[in-house]
PDB file of C-alpha atoms in Angstrom:
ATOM      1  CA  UNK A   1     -15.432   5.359   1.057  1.00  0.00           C
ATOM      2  CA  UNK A   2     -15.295   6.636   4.638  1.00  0.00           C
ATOM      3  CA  UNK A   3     -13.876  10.219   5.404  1.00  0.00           C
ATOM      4  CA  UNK A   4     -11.723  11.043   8.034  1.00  0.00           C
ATOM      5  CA  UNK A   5     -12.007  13.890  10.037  1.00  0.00           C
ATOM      6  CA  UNK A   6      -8.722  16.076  11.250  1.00  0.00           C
ATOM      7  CA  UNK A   7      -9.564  17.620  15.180  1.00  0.00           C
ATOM      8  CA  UNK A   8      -7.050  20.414  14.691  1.00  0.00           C
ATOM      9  CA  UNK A   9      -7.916  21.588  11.113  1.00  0.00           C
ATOM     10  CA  UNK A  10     -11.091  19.645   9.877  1.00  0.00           C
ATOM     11  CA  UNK A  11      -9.630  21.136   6.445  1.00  0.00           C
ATOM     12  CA  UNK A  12      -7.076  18.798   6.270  1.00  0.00           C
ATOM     13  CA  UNK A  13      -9.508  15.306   6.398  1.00  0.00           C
ATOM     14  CA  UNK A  14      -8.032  12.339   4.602  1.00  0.00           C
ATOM     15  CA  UNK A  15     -10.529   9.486   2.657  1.00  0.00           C
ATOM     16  CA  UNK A  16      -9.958   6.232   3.551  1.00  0.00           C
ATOM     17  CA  UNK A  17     -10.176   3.747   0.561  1.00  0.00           C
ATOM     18  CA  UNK A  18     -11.434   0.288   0.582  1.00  0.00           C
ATOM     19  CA  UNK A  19      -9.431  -1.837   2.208  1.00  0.00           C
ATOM     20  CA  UNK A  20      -7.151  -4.699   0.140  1.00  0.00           C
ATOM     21  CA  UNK A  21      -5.853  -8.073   1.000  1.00  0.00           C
ATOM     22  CA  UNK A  22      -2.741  -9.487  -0.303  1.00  0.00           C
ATOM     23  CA  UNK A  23      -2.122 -13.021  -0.121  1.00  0.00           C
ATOM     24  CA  UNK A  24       1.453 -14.262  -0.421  1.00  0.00           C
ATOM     25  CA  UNK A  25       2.762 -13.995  -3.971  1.00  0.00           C
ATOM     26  CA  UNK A  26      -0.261 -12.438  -5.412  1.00  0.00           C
ATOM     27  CA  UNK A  27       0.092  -9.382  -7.195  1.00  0.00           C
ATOM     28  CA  UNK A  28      -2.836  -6.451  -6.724  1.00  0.00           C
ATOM     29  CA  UNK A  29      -2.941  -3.931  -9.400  1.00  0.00           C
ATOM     30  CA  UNK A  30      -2.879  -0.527  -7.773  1.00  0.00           C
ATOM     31  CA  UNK A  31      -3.078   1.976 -10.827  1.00  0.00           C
ATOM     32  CA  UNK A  32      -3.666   0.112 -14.333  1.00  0.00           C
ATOM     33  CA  UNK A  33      -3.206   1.913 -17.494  1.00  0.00           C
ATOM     34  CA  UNK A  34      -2.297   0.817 -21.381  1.00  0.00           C
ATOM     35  CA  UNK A  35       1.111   1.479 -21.095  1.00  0.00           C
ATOM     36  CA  UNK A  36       2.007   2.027 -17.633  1.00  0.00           C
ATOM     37  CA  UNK A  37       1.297  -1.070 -14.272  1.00  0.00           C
ATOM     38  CA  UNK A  38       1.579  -0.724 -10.545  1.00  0.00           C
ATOM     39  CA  UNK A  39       1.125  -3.245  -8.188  1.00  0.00           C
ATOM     40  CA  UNK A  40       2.234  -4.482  -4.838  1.00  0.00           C
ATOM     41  CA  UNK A  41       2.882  -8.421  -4.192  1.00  0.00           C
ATOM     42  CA  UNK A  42       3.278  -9.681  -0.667  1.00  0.00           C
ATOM     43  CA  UNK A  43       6.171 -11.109  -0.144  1.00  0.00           C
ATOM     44  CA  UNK A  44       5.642 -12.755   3.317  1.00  0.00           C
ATOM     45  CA  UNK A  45       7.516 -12.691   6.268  1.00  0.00           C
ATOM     46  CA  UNK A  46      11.260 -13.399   7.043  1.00  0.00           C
ATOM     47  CA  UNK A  47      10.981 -14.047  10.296  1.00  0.00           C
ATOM     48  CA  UNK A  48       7.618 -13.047  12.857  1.00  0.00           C
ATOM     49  CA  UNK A  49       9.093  -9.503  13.505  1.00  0.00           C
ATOM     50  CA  UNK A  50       9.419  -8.512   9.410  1.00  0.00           C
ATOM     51  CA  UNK A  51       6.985  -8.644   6.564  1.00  0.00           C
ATOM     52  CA  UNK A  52       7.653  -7.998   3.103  1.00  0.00           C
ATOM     53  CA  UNK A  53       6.071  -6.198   0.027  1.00  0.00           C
ATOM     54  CA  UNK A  54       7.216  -5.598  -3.466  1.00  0.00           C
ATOM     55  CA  UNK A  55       6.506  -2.420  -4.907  1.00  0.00           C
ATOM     56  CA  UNK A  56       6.465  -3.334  -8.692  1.00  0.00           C
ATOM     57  CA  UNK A  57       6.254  -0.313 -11.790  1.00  0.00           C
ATOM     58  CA  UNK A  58       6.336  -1.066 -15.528  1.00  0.00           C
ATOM     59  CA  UNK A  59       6.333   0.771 -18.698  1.00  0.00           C
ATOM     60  CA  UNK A  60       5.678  -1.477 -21.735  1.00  0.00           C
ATOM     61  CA  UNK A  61       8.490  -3.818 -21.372  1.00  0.00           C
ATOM     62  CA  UNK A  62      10.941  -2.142 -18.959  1.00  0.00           C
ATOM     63  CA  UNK A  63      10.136  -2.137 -15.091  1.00  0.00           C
ATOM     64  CA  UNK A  64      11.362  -2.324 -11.624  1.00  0.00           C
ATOM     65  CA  UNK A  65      10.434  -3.839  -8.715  1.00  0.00           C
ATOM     66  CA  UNK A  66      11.911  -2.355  -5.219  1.00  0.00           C
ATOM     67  CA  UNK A  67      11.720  -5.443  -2.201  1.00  0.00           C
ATOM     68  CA  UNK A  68      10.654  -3.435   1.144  1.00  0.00           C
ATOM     69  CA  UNK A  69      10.795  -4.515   4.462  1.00  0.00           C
ATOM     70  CA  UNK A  70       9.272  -3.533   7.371  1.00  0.00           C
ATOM     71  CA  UNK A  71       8.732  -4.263  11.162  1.00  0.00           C
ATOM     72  CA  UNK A  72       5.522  -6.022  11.860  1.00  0.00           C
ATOM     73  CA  UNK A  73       4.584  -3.313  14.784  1.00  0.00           C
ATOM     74  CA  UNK A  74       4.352  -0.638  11.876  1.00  0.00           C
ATOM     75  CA  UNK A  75       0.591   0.459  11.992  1.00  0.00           C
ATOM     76  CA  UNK A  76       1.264   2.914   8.832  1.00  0.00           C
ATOM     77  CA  UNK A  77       3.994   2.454   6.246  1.00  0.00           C
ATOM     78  CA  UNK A  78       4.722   4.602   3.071  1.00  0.00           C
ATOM     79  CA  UNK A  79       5.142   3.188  -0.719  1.00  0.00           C
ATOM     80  CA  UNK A  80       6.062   6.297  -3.365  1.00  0.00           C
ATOM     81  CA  UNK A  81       4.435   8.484  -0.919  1.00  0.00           C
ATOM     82  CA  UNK A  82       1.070   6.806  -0.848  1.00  0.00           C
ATOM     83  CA  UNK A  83       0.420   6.553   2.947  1.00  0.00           C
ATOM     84  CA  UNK A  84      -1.303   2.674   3.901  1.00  0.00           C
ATOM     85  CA  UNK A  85      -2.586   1.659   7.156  1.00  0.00           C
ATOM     86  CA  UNK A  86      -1.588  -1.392   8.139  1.00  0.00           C
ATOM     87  CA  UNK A  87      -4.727  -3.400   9.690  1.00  0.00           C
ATOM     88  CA  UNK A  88      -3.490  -7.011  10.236  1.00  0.00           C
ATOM     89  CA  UNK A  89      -0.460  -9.030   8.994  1.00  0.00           C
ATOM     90  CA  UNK A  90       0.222 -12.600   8.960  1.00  0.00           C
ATOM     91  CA  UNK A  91       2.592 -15.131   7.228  1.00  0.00           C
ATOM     92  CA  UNK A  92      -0.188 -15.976   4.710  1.00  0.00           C
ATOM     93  CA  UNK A  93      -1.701 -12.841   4.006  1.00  0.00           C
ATOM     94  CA  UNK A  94      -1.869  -9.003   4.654  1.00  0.00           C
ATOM     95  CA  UNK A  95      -4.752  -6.588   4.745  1.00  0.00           C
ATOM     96  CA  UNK A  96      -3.764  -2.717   3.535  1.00  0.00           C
ATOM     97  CA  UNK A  97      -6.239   0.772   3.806  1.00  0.00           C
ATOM     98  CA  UNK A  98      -4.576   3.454   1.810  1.00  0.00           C
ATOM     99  CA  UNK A  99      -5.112   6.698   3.027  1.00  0.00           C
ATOM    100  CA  UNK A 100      -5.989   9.547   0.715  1.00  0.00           C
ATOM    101  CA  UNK A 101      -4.885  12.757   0.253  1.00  0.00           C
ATOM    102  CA  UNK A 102      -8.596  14.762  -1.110  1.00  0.00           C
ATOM    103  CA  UNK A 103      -6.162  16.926  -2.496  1.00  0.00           C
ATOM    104  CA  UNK A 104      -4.481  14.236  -5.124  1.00  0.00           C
ATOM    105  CA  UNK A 105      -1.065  14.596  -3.798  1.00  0.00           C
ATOM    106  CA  UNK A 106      -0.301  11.276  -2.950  1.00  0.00           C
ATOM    107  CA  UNK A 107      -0.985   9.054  -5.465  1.00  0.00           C
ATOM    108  CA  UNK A 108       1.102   7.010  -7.945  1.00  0.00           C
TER     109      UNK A 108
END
């Protein structure tokens, strides 16, 4: 786990997780429980300017699964307001770093 530091207010530091790689059509469990499953699954890209993720939440046998897009040039992006840095992206696979919050407000 590596923290972080904020130059303005060094109060307001965010830890950056481990990163994750995604390859296309594999799902990666973000927060397992019994009852409850979140995961992303990479969806690949469209076209070389777009890549694709799918957000996907059940509970027991009802879920959802929202199909994001976003523009390859996107360095952060935002899932249920759980920041991720983006560090590289290709047609085969992706490579995610969530960020943080030390205070707990961002997580799913």
């Amino acid at each position: 786990m590596l923290l972080e530091t904020n130059k303005y207010n060094p109060c307001l530091c965010n830890v950056m997780e481990d990163t994750i790689t995604i390859s296309v059509g594999e799902k990666k469990t973000l927060r397992p429980s019994l009852m409850k499953w979140i995961g992303l699954v990479y969806c690949g890209m469209p076209n070389e300017n777009t890549f694709s993720l799918s957000y996907m939440e059940t509970t027991g046998y009802q879920g959802y699964a929202l199909n994001l897009f976003y523009p390859k040039s996107m360095s952060k992006i935002k899932i249920k307001n759980v920041e991720f840095n983006v560090v590289s992206v290709t047609p085969e696979k992706i490579t995610l770093q969530q960020i943080k919050n030390p205070l707990g407000k961002n997580s799913f």
